[in-house]
Tab-separated table of N, CA, C and O and ligand atoms in Angstrom:
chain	number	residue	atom	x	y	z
A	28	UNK	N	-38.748	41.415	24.668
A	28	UNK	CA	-37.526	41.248	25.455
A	28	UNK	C	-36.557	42.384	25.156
A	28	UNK	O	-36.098	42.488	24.018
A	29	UNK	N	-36.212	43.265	26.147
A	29	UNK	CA	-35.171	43.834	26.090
A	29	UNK	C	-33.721	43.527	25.546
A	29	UNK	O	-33.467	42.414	26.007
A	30	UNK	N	-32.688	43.933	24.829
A	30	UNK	CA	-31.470	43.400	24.886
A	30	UNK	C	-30.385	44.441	25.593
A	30	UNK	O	-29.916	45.576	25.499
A	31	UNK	N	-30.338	43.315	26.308
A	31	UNK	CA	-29.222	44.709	27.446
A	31	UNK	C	-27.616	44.037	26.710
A	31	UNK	O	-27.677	43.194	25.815
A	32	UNK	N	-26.202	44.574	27.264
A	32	UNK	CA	-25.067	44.691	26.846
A	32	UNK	C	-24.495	42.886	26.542
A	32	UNK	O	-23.914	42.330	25.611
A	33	UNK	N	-25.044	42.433	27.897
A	33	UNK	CA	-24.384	41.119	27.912
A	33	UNK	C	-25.192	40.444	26.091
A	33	UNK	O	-24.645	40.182	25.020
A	34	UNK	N	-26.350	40.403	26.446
A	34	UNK	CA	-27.587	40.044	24.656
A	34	UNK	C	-26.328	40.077	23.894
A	34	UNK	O	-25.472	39.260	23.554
A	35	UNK	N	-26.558	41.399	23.751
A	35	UNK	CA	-25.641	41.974	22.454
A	35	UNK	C	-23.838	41.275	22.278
A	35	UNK	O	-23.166	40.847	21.340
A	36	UNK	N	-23.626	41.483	23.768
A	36	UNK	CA	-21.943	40.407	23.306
A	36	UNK	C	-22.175	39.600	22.803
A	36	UNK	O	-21.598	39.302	21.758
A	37	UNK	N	-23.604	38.536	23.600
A	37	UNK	CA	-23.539	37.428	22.808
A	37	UNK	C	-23.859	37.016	21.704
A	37	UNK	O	-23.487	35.894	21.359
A	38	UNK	N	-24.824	38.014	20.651
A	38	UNK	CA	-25.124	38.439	19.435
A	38	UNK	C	-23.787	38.463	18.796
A	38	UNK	O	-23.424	37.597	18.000
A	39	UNK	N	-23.009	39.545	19.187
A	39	UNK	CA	-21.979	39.535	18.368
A	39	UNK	C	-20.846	38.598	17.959
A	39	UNK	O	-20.167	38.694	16.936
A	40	UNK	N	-20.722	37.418	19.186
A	40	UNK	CA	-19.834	36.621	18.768
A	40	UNK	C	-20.490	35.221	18.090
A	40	UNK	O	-19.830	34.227	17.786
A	41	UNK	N	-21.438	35.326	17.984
A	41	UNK	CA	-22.744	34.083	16.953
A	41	UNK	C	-22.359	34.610	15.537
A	41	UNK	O	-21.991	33.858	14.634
A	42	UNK	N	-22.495	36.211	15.392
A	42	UNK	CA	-22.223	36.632	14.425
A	42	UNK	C	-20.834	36.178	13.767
A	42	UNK	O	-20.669	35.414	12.817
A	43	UNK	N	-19.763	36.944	14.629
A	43	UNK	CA	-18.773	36.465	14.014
A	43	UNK	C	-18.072	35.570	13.689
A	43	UNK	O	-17.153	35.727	12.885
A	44	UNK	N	-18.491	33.915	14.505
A	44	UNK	CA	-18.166	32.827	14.461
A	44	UNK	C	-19.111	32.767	13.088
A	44	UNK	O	-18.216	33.445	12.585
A	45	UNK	N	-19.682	32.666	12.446
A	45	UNK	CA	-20.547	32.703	11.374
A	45	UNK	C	-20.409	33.245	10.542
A	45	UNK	O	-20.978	32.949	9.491
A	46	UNK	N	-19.455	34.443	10.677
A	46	UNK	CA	-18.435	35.268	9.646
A	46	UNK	C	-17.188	34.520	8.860
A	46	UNK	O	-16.723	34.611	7.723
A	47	UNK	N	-16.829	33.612	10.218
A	47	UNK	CA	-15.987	32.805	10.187
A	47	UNK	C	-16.003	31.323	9.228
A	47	UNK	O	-15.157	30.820	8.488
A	48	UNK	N	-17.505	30.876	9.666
A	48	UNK	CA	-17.840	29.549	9.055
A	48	UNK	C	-17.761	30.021	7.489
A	48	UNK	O	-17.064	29.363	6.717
A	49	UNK	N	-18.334	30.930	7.124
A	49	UNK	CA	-18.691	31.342	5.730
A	49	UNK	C	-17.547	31.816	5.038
A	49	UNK	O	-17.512	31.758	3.809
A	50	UNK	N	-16.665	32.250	5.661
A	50	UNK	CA	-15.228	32.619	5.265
A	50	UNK	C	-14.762	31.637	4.601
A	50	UNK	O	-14.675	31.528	3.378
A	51	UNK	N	-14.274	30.477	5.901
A	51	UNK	CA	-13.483	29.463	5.730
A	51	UNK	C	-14.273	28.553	4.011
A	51	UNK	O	-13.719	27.931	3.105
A	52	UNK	N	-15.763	28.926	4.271
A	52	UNK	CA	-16.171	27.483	3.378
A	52	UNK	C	-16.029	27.981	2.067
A	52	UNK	O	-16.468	27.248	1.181
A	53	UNK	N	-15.481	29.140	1.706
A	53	UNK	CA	-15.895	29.930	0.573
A	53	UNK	C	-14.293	29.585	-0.127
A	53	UNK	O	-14.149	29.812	-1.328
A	54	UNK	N	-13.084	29.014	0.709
A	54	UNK	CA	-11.967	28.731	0.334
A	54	UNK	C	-12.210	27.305	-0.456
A	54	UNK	O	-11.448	26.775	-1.264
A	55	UNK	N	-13.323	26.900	-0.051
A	55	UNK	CA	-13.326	25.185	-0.724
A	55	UNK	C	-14.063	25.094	-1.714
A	55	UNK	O	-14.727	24.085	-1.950
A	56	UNK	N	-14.056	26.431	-2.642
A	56	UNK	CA	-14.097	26.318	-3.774
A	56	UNK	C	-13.220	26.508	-4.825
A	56	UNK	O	-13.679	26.525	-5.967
A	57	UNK	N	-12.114	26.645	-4.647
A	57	UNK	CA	-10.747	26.021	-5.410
A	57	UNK	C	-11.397	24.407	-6.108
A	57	UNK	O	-12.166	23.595	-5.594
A	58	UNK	N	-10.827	24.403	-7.229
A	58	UNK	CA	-10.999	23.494	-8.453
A	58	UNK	C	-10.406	22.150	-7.934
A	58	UNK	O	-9.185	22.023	-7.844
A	59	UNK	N	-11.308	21.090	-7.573
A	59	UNK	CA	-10.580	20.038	-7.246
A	59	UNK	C	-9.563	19.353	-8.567
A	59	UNK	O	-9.693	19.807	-9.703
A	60	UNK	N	-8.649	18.330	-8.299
A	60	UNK	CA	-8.051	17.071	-8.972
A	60	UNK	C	-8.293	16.697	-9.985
A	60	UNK	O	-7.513	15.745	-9.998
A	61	UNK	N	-8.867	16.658	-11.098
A	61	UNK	CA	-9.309	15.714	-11.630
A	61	UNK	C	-8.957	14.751	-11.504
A	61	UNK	O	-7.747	14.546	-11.412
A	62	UNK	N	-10.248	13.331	-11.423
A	62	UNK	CA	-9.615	11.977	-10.980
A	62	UNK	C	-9.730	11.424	-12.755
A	62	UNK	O	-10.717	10.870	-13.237
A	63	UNK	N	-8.690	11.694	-13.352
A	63	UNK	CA	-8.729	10.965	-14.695
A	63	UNK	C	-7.585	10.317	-14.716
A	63	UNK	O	-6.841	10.378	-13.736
A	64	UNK	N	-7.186	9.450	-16.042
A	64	UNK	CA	-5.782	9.196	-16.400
A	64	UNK	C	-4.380	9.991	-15.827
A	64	UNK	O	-3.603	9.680	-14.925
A	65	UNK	N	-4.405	10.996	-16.631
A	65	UNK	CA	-3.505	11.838	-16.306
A	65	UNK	C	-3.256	12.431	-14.787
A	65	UNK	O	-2.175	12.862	-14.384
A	66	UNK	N	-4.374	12.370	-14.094
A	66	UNK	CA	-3.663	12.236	-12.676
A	66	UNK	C	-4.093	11.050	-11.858
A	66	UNK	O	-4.568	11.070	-10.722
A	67	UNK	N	-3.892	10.208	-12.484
A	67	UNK	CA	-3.708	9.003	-11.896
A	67	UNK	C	-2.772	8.784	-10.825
A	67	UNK	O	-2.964	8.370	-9.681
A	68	UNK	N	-1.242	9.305	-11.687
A	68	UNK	CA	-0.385	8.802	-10.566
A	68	UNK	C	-0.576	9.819	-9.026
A	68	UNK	O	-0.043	9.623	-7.933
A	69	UNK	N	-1.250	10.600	-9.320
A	69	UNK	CA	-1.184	11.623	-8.079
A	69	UNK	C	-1.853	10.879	-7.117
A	69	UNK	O	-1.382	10.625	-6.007
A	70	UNK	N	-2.934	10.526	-7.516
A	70	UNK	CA	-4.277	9.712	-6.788
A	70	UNK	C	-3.323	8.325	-6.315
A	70	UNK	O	-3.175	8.016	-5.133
A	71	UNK	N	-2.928	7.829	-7.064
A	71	UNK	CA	-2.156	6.461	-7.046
A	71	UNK	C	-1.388	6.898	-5.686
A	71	UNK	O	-1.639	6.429	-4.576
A	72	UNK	N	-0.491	7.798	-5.946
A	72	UNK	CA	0.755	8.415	-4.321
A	72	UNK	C	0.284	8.392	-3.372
A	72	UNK	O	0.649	7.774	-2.372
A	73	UNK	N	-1.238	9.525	-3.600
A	73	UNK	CA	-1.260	9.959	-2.380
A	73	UNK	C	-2.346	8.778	-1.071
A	73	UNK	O	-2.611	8.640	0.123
A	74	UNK	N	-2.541	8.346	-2.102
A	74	UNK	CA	-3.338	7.024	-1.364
A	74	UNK	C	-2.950	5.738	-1.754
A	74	UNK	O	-3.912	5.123	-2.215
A	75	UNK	N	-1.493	4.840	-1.742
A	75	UNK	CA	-0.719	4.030	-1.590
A	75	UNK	C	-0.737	3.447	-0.788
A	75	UNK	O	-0.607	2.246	-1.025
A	76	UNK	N	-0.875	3.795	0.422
A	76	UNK	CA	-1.406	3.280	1.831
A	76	UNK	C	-2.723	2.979	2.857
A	76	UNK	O	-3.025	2.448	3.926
A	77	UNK	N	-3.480	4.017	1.265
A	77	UNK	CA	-4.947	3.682	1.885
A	77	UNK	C	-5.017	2.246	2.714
A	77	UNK	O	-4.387	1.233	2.410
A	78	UNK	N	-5.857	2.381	3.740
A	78	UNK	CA	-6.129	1.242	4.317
A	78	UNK	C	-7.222	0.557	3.527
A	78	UNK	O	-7.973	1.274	2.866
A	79	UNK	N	-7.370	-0.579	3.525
A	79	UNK	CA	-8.582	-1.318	2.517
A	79	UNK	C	-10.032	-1.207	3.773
A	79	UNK	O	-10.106	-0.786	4.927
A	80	UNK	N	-10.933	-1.770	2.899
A	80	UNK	CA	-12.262	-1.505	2.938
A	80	UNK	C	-12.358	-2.203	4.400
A	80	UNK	O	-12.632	-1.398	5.290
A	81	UNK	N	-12.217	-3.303	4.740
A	81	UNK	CA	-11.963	-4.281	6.301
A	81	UNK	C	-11.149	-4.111	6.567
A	81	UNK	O	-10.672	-5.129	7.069
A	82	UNK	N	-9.844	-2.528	6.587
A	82	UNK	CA	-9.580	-1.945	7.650
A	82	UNK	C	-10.417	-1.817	8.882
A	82	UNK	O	-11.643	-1.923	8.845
A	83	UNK	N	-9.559	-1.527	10.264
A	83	UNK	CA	-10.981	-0.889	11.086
A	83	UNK	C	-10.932	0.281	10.824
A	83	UNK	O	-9.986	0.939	10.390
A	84	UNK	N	-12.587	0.765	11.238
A	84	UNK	CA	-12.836	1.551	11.365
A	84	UNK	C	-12.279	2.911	11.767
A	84	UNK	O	-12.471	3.985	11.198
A	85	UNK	N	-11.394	2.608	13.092
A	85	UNK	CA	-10.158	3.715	13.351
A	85	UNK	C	-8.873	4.170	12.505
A	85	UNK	O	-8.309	5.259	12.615
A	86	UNK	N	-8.488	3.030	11.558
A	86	UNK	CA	-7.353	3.224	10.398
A	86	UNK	C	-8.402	4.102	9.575
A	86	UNK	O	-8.268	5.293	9.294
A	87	UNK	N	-9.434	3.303	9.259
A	87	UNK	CA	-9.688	4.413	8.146
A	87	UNK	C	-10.231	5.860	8.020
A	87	UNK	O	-10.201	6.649	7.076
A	88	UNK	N	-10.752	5.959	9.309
A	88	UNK	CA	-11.276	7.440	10.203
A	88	UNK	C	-9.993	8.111	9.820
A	88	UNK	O	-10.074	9.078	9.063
A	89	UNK	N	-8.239	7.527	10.456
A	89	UNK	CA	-7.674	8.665	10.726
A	89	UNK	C	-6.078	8.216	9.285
A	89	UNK	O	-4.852	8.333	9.286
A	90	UNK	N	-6.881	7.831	8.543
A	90	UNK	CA	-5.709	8.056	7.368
A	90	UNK	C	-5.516	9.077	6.789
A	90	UNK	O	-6.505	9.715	6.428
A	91	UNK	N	-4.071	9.622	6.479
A	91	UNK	CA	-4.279	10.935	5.624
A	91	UNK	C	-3.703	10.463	4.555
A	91	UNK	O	-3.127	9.422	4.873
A	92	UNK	N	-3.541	10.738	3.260
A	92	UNK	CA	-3.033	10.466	1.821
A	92	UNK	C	-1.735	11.495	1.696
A	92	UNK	O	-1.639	12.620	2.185
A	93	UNK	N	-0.777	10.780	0.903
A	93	UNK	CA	0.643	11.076	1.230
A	93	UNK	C	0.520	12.473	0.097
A	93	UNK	O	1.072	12.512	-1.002
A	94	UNK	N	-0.261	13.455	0.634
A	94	UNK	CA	-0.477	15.057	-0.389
A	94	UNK	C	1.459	15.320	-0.803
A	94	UNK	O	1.687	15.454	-2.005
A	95	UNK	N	2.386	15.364	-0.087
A	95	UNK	CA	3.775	15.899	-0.232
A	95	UNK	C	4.380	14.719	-0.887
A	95	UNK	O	5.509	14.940	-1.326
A	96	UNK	N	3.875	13.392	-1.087
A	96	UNK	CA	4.760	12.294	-2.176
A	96	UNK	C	3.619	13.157	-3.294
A	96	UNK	O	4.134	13.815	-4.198
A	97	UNK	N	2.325	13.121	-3.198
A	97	UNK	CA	1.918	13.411	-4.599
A	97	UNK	C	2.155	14.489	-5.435
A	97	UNK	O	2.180	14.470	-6.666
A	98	UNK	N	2.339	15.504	-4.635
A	98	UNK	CA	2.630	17.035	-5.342
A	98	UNK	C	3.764	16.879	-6.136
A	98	UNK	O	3.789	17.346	-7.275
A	99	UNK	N	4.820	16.200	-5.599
A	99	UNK	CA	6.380	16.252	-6.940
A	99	UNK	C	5.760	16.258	-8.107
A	99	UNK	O	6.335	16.770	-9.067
A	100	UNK	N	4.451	15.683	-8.256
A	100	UNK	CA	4.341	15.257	-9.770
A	100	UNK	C	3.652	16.312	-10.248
A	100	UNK	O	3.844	16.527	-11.445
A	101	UNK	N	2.812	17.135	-9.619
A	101	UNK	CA	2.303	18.476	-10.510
A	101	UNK	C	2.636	19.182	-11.372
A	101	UNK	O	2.092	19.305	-12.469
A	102	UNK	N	4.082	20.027	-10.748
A	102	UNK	CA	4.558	20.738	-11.464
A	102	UNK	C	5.147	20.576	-12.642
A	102	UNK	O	5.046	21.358	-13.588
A	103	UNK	N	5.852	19.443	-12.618
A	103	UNK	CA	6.784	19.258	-13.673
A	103	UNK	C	5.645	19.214	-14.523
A	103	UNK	O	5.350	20.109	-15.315
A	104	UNK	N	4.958	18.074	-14.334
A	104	UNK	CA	3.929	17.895	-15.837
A	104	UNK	C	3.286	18.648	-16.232
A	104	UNK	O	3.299	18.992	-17.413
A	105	UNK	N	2.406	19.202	-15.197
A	105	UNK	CA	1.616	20.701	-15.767
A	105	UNK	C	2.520	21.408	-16.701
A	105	UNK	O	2.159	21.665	-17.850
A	106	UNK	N	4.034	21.827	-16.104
A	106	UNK	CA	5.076	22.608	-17.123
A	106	UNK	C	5.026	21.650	-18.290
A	106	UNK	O	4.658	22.214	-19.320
A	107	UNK	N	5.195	20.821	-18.378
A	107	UNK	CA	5.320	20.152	-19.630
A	107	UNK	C	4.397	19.654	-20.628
A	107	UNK	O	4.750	19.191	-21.713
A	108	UNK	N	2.932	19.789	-20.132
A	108	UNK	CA	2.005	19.771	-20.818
A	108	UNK	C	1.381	21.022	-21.279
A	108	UNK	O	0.294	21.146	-21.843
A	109	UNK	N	2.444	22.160	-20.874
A	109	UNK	CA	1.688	23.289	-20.803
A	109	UNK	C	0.509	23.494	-20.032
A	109	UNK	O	0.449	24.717	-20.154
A	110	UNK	N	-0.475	23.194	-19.326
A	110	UNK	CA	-1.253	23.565	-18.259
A	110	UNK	C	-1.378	25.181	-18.061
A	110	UNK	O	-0.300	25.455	-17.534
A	111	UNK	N	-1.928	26.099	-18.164
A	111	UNK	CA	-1.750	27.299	-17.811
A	111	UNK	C	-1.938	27.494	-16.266
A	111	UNK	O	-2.899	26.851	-15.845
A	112	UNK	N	-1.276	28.207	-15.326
A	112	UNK	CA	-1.718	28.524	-14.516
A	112	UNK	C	-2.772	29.908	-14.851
A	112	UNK	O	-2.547	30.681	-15.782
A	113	UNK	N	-4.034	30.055	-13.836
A	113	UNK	CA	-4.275	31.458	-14.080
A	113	UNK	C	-3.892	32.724	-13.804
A	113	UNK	O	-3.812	32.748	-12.576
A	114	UNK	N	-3.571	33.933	-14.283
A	114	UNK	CA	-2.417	35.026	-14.000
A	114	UNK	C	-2.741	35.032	-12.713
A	114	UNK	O	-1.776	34.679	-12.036
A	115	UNK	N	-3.314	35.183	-12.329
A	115	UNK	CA	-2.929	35.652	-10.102
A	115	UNK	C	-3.150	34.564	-9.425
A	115	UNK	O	-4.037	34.572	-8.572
A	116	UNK	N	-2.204	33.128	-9.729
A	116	UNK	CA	-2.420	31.943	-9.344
A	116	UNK	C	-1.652	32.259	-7.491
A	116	UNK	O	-0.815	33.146	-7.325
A	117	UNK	N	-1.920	31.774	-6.854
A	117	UNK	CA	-0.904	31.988	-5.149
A	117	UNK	C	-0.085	31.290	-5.314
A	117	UNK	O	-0.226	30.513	-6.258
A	118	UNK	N	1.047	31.213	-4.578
A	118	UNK	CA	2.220	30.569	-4.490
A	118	UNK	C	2.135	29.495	-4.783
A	118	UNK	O	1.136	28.983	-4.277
A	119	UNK	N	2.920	28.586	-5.606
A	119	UNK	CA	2.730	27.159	-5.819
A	119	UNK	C	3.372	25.652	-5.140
A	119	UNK	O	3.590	24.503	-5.526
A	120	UNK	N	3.492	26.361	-4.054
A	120	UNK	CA	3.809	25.102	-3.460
A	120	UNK	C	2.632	24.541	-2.260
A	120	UNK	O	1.998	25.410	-1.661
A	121	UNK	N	2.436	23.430	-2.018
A	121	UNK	CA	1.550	22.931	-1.274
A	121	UNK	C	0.314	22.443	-2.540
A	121	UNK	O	-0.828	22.283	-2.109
A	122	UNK	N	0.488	22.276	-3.653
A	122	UNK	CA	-0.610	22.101	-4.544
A	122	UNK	C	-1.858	21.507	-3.552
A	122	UNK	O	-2.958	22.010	-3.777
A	123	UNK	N	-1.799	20.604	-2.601
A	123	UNK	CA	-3.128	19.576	-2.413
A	123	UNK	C	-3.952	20.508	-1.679
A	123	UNK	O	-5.182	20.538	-1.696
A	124	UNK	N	-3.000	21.440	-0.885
A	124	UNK	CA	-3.392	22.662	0.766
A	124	UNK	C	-5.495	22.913	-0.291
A	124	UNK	O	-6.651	22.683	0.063
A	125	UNK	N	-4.848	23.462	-1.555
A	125	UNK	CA	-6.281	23.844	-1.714
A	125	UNK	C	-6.506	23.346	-3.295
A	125	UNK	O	-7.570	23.702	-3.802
A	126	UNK	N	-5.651	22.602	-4.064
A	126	UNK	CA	-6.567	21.860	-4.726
A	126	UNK	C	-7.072	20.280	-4.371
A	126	UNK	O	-6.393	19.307	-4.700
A	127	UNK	N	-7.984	20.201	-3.864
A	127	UNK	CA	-8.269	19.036	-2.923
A	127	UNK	C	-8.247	17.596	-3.820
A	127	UNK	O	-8.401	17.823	-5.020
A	128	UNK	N	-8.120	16.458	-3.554
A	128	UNK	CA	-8.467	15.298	-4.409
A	128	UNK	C	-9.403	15.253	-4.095
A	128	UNK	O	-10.091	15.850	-3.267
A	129	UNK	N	-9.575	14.176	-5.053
A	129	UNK	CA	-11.594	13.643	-4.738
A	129	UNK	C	-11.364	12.061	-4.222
A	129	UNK	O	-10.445	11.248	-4.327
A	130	UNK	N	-12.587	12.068	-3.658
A	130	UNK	CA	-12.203	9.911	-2.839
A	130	UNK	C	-13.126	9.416	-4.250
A	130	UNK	O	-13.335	8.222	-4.464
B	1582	HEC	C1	0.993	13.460	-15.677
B	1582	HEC	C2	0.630	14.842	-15.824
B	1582	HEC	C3	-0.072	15.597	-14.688
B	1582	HEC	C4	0.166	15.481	-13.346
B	1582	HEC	C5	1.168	14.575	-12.610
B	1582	HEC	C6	-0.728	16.426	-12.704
B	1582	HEC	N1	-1.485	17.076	-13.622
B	1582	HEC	FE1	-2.994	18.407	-13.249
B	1582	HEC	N2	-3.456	18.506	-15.220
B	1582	HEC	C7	-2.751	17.866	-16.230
B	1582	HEC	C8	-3.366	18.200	-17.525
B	1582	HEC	C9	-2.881	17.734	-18.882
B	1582	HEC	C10	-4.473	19.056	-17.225
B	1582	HEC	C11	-5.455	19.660	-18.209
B	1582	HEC	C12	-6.844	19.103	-18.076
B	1582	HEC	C13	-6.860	17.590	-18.060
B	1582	HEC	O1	-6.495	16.946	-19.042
B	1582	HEC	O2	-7.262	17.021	-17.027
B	1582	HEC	C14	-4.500	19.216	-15.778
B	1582	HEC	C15	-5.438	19.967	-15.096
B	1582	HEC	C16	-5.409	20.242	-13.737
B	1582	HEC	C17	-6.327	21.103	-13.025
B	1582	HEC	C18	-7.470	21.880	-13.627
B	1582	HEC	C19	-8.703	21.034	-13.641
B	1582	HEC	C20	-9.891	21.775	-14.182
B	1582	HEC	O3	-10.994	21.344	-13.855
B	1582	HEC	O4	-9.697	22.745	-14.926
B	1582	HEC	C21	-5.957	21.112	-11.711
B	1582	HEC	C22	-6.609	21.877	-10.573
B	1582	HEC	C23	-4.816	20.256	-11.599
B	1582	HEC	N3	-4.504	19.730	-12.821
B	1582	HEC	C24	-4.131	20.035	-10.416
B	1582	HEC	C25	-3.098	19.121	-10.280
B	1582	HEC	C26	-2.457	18.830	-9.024
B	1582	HEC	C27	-2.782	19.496	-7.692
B	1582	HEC	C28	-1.541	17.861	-9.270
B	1582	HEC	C29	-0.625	17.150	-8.267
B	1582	HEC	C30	-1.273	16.483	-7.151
B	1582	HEC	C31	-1.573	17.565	-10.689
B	1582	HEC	N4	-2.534	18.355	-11.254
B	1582	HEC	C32	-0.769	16.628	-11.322
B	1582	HEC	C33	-1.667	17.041	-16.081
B	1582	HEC	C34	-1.115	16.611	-14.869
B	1583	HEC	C1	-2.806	28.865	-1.968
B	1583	HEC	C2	-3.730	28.063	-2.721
B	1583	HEC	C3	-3.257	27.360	-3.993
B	1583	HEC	C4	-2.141	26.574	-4.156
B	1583	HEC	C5	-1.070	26.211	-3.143
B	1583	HEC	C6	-2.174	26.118	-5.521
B	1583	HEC	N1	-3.286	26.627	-6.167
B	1583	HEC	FE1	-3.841	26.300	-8.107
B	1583	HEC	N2	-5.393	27.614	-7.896
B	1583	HEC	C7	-5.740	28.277	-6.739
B	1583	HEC	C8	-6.820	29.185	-7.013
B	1583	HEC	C9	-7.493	30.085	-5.983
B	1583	HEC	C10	-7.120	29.056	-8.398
B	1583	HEC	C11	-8.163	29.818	-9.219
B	1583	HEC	C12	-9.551	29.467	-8.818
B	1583	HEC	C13	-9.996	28.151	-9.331
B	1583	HEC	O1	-9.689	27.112	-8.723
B	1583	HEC	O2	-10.686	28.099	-10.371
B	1583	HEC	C14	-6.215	28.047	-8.920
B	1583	HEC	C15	-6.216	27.582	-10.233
B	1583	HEC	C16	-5.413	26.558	-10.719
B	1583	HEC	C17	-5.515	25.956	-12.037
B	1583	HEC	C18	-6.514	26.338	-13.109
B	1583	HEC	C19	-7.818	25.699	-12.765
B	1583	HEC	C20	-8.896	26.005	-13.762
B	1583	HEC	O3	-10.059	25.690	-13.412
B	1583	HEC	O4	-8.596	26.527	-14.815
B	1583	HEC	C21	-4.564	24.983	-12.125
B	1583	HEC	C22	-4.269	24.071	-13.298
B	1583	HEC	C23	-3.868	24.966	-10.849
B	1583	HEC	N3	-4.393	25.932	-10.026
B	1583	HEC	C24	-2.813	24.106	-10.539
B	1583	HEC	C25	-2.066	24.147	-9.374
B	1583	HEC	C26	-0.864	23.356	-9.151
B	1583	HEC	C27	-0.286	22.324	-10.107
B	1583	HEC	C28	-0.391	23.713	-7.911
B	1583	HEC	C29	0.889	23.218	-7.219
B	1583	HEC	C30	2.118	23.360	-8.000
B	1583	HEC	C31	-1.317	24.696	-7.356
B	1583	HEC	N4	-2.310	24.937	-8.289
B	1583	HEC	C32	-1.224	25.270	-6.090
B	1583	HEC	C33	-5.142	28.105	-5.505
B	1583	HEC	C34	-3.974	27.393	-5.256
């Protein structure tokens, strides 16, 4: 089979949507939550409202966990437990954006 111009556009944008997928997934390796004691209360915040188990199905599809009640509690404690950030940590606000909890 020949590949004439149109082939090739469409080669190229398979490609780059796929440039894309691999991009994005390579961000979701940021260090999740730990679900221990000590961040309990985070876990506790941000899912306060979880819907229970015989929710329906649609509550629990489209719940999100309250990430902006849980974050107040990061900083301070990390500062106060000492926590290091690592030297070229990104801006610190939005903690949950990319350290994810775990269910
Ligand atoms: C009550 C204190 C406290 C709060 C609140 C807290 N942390 Fe922590 N965090 C710690 C301590 C202490 C450590 C050190 C390791 C450990 O004991 O889990 C830690 C470790 C971590 C780590 C590193 C885990 C690893 O595997 O190295 C991440 C990421 C983290 N916290 C994110 C967060 C985020 C995001 C929040 C807010 C949603 C948060 N923490 C809230 C105390 C806290
Ligand atoms: C823009 C994304 C981003 C935001 C927002 C962010 N972090 Fe991070 N954080 C990272 C990256 C990237 C690393 C280093 C790679 C890794 O996870 O091991 C990191 C590392 C850490 C570590 C060390 C993890 C380890 O394994 O040693 C801690 C603790 C941490 N962040 C806490 C926080 C806290 C607390 C906040 C909110 C105040 C926060 N981060 C906000 C991206 C982010």
């Amino acid at each position: 089979m020949k590949i004439d111009k149109r082939d090739g556009f469409f080669i190229a944008v398979v490609v780059v949507v796929l440039g894309i997928f691999v991009a994005i997934s390579g961000k979701e390796k940021t260090t999740t939550v730990p679900n221990n004691e000590m961040h309990k209360i985070a876990y506790d915040t941000a899912f306060k409202n979880a819907p229970g188990p015989d929710a329906s199905l649609f509550k629990r599809t489209f719940f999100k966990p309250d990430k902006k009640g849980a974050e107040v509690y990061c900083e301070p404690c990390h500062k106060e437990k000492g926590v290091p950030f690592p030297p070229k940590h990104p801006a610190k606000n939005r903690c949950l954006f990319c350290h994810k909890l775990k269910r």
